[in-house]
JSON list of C-alpha atoms in Angstrom, two decimals:
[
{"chain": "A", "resi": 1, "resn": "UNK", "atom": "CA", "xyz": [14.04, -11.23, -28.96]},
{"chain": "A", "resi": 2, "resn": "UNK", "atom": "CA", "xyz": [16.79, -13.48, -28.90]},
{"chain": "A", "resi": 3, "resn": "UNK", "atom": "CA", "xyz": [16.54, -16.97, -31.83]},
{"chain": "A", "resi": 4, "resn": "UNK", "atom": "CA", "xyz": [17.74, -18.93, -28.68]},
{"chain": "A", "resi": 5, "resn": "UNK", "atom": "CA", "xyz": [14.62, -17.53, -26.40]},
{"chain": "A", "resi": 6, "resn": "UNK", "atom": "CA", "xyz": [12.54, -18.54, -29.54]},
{"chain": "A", "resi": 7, "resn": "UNK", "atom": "CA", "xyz": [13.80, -21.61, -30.28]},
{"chain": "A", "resi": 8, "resn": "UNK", "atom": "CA", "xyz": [14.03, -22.61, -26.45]},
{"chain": "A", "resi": 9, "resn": "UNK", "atom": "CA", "xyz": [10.38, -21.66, -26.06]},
{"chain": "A", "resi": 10, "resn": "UNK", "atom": "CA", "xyz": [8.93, -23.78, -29.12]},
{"chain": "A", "resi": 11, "resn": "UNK", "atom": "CA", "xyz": [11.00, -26.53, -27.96]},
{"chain": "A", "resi": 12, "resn": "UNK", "atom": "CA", "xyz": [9.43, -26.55, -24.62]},
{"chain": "A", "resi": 13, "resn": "UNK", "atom": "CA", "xyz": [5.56, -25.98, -25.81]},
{"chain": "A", "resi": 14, "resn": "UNK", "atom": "CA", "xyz": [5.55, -22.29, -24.59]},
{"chain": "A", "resi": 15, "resn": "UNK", "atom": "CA", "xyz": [4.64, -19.59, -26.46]},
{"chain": "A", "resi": 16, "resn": "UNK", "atom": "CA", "xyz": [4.92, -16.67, -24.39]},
{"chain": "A", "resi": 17, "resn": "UNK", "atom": "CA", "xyz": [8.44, -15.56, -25.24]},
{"chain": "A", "resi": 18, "resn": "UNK", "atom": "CA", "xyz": [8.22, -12.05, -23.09]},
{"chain": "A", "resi": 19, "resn": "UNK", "atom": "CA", "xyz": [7.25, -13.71, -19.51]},
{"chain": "A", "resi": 20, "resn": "UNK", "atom": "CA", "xyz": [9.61, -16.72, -19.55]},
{"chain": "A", "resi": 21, "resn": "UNK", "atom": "CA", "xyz": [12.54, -13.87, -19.74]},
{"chain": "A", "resi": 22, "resn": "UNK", "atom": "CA", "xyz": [10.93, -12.11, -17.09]},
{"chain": "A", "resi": 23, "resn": "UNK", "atom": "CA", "xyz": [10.49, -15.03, -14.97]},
{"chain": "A", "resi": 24, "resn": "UNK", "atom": "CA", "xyz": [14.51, -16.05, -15.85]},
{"chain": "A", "resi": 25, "resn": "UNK", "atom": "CA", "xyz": [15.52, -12.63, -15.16]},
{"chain": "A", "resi": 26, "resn": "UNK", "atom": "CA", "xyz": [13.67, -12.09, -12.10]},
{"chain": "A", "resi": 27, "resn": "UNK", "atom": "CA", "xyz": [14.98, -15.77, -10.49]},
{"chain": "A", "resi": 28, "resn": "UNK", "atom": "CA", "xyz": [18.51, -14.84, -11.04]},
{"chain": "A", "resi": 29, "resn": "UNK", "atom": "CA", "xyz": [18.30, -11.02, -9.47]},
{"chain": "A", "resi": 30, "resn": "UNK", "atom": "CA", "xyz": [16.06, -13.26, -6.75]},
{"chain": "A", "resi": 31, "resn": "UNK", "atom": "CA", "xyz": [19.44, -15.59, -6.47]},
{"chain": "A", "resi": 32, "resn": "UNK", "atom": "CA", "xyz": [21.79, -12.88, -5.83]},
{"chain": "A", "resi": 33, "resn": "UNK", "atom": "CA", "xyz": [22.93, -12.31, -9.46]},
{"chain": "A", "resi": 34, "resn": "UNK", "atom": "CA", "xyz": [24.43, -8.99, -10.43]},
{"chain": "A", "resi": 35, "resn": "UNK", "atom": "CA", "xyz": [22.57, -6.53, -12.49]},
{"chain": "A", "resi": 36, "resn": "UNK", "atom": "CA", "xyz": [25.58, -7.16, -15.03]},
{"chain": "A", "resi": 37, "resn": "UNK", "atom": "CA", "xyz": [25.18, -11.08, -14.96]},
{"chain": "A", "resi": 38, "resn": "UNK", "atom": "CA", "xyz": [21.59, -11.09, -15.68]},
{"chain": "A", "resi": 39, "resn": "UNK", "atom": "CA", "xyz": [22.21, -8.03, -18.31]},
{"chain": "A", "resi": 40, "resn": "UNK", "atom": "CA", "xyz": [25.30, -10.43, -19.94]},
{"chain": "A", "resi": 41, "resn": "UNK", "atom": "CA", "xyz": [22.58, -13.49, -19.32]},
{"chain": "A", "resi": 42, "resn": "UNK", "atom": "CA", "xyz": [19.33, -12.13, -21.46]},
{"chain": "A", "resi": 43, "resn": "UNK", "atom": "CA", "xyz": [21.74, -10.02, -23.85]},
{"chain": "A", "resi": 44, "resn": "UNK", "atom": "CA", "xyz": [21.11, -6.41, -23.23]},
{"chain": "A", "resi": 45, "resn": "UNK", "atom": "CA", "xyz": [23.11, -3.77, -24.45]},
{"chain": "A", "resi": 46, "resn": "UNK", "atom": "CA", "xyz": [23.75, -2.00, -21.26]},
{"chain": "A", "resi": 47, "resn": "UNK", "atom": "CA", "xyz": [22.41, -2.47, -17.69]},
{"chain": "A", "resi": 48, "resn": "UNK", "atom": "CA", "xyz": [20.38, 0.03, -17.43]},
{"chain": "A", "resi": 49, "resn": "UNK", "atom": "CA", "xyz": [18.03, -1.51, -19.86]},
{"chain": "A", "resi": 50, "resn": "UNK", "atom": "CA", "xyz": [18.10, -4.57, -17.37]},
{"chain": "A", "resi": 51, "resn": "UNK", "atom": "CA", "xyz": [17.23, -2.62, -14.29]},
{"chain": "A", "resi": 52, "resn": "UNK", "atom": "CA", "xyz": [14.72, -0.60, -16.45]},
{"chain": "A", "resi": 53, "resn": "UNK", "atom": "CA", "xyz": [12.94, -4.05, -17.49]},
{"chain": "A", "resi": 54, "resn": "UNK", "atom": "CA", "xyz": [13.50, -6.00, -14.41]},
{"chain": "A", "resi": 55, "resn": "UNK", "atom": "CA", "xyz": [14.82, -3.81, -11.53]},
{"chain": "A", "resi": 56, "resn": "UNK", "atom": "CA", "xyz": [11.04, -4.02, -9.96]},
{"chain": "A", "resi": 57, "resn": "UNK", "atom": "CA", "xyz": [11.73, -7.46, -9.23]},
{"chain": "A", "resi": 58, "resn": "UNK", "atom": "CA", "xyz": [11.79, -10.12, -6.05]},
{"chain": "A", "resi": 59, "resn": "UNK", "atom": "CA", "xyz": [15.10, -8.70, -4.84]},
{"chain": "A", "resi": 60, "resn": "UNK", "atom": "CA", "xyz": [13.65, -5.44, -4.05]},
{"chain": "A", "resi": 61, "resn": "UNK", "atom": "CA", "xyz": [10.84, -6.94, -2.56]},
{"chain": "A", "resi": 62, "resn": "UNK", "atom": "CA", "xyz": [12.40, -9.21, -0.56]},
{"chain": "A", "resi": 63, "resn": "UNK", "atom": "CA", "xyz": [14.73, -6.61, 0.48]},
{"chain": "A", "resi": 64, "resn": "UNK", "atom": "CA", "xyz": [12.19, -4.07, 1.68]},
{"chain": "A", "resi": 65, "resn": "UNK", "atom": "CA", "xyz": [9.82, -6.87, 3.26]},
{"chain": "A", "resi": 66, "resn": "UNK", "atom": "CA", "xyz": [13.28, -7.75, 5.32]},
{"chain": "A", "resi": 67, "resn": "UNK", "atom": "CA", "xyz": [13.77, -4.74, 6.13]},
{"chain": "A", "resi": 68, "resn": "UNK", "atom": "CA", "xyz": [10.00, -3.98, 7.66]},
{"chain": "A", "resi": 69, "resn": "UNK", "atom": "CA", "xyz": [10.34, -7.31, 9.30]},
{"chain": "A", "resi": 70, "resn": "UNK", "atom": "CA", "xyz": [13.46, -6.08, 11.56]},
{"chain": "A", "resi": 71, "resn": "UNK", "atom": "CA", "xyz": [12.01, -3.14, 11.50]},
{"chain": "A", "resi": 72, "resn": "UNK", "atom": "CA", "xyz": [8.85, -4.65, 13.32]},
{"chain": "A", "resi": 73, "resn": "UNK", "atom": "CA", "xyz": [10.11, -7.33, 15.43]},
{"chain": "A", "resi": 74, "resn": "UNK", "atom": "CA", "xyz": [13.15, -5.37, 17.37]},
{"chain": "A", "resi": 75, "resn": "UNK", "atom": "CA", "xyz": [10.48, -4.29, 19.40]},
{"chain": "A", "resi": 76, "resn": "UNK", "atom": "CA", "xyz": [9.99, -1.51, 21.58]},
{"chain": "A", "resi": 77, "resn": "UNK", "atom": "CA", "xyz": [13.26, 0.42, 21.23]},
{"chain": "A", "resi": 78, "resn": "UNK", "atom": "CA", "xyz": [11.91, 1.81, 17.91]},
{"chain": "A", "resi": 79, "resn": "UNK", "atom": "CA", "xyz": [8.91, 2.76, 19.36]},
{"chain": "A", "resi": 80, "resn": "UNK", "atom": "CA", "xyz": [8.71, 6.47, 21.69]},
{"chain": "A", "resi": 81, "resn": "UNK", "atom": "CA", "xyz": [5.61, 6.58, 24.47]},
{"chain": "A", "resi": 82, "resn": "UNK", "atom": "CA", "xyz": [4.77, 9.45, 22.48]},
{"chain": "A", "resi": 83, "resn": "UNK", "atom": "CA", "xyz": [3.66, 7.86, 19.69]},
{"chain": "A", "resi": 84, "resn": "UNK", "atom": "CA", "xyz": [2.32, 4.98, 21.04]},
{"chain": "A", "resi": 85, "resn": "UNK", "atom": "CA", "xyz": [-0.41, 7.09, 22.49]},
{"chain": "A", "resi": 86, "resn": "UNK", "atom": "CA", "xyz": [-0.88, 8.89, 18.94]},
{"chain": "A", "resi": 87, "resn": "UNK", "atom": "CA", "xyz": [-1.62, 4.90, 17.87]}
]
């Protein structure tokens, strides 16, 4: 952990070090930050240990509830007669 995390986190009266990174980390993926930005950001070594640690985060989510939105809503041209019966 990072003396600046620490330090930041006694200033501020919290003392859960671990979930204010993943709440920092997760707002700037959220925001459309790069995997390399929010690596450069917390101070990881590599990306990979970013997108290992935080790559479950918002943006996926949003992404994939987008994506079943459209998905849902462009009505009836996804759909066959065929398997609206099955339904």
């Amino acid at each position: 952990m990072d003396w600046r995390w620490e330090q930041t986190t006694r200033g501020a009266g919290i003392n859960d070090v671990p979930r204010l990174r993943h709440h920092y980390a997760s707002a700037l993926i959220s925001s459309g930050c790069s995997i390399v930005a929010v690596q450069q950001a917390l101070g990881h070594s590599k990306p990979s240990t970013t997108l290992d640690v935080y790559g479950r985060g918002a943006e996926h989510t949003d992404r994939i509830r987008s994506a079943v939105d459209v998905a849902w809503n462009a009505g009836d041209s996804l759909r066959t007669d065929r398997h609206v019966e099955r339904l």
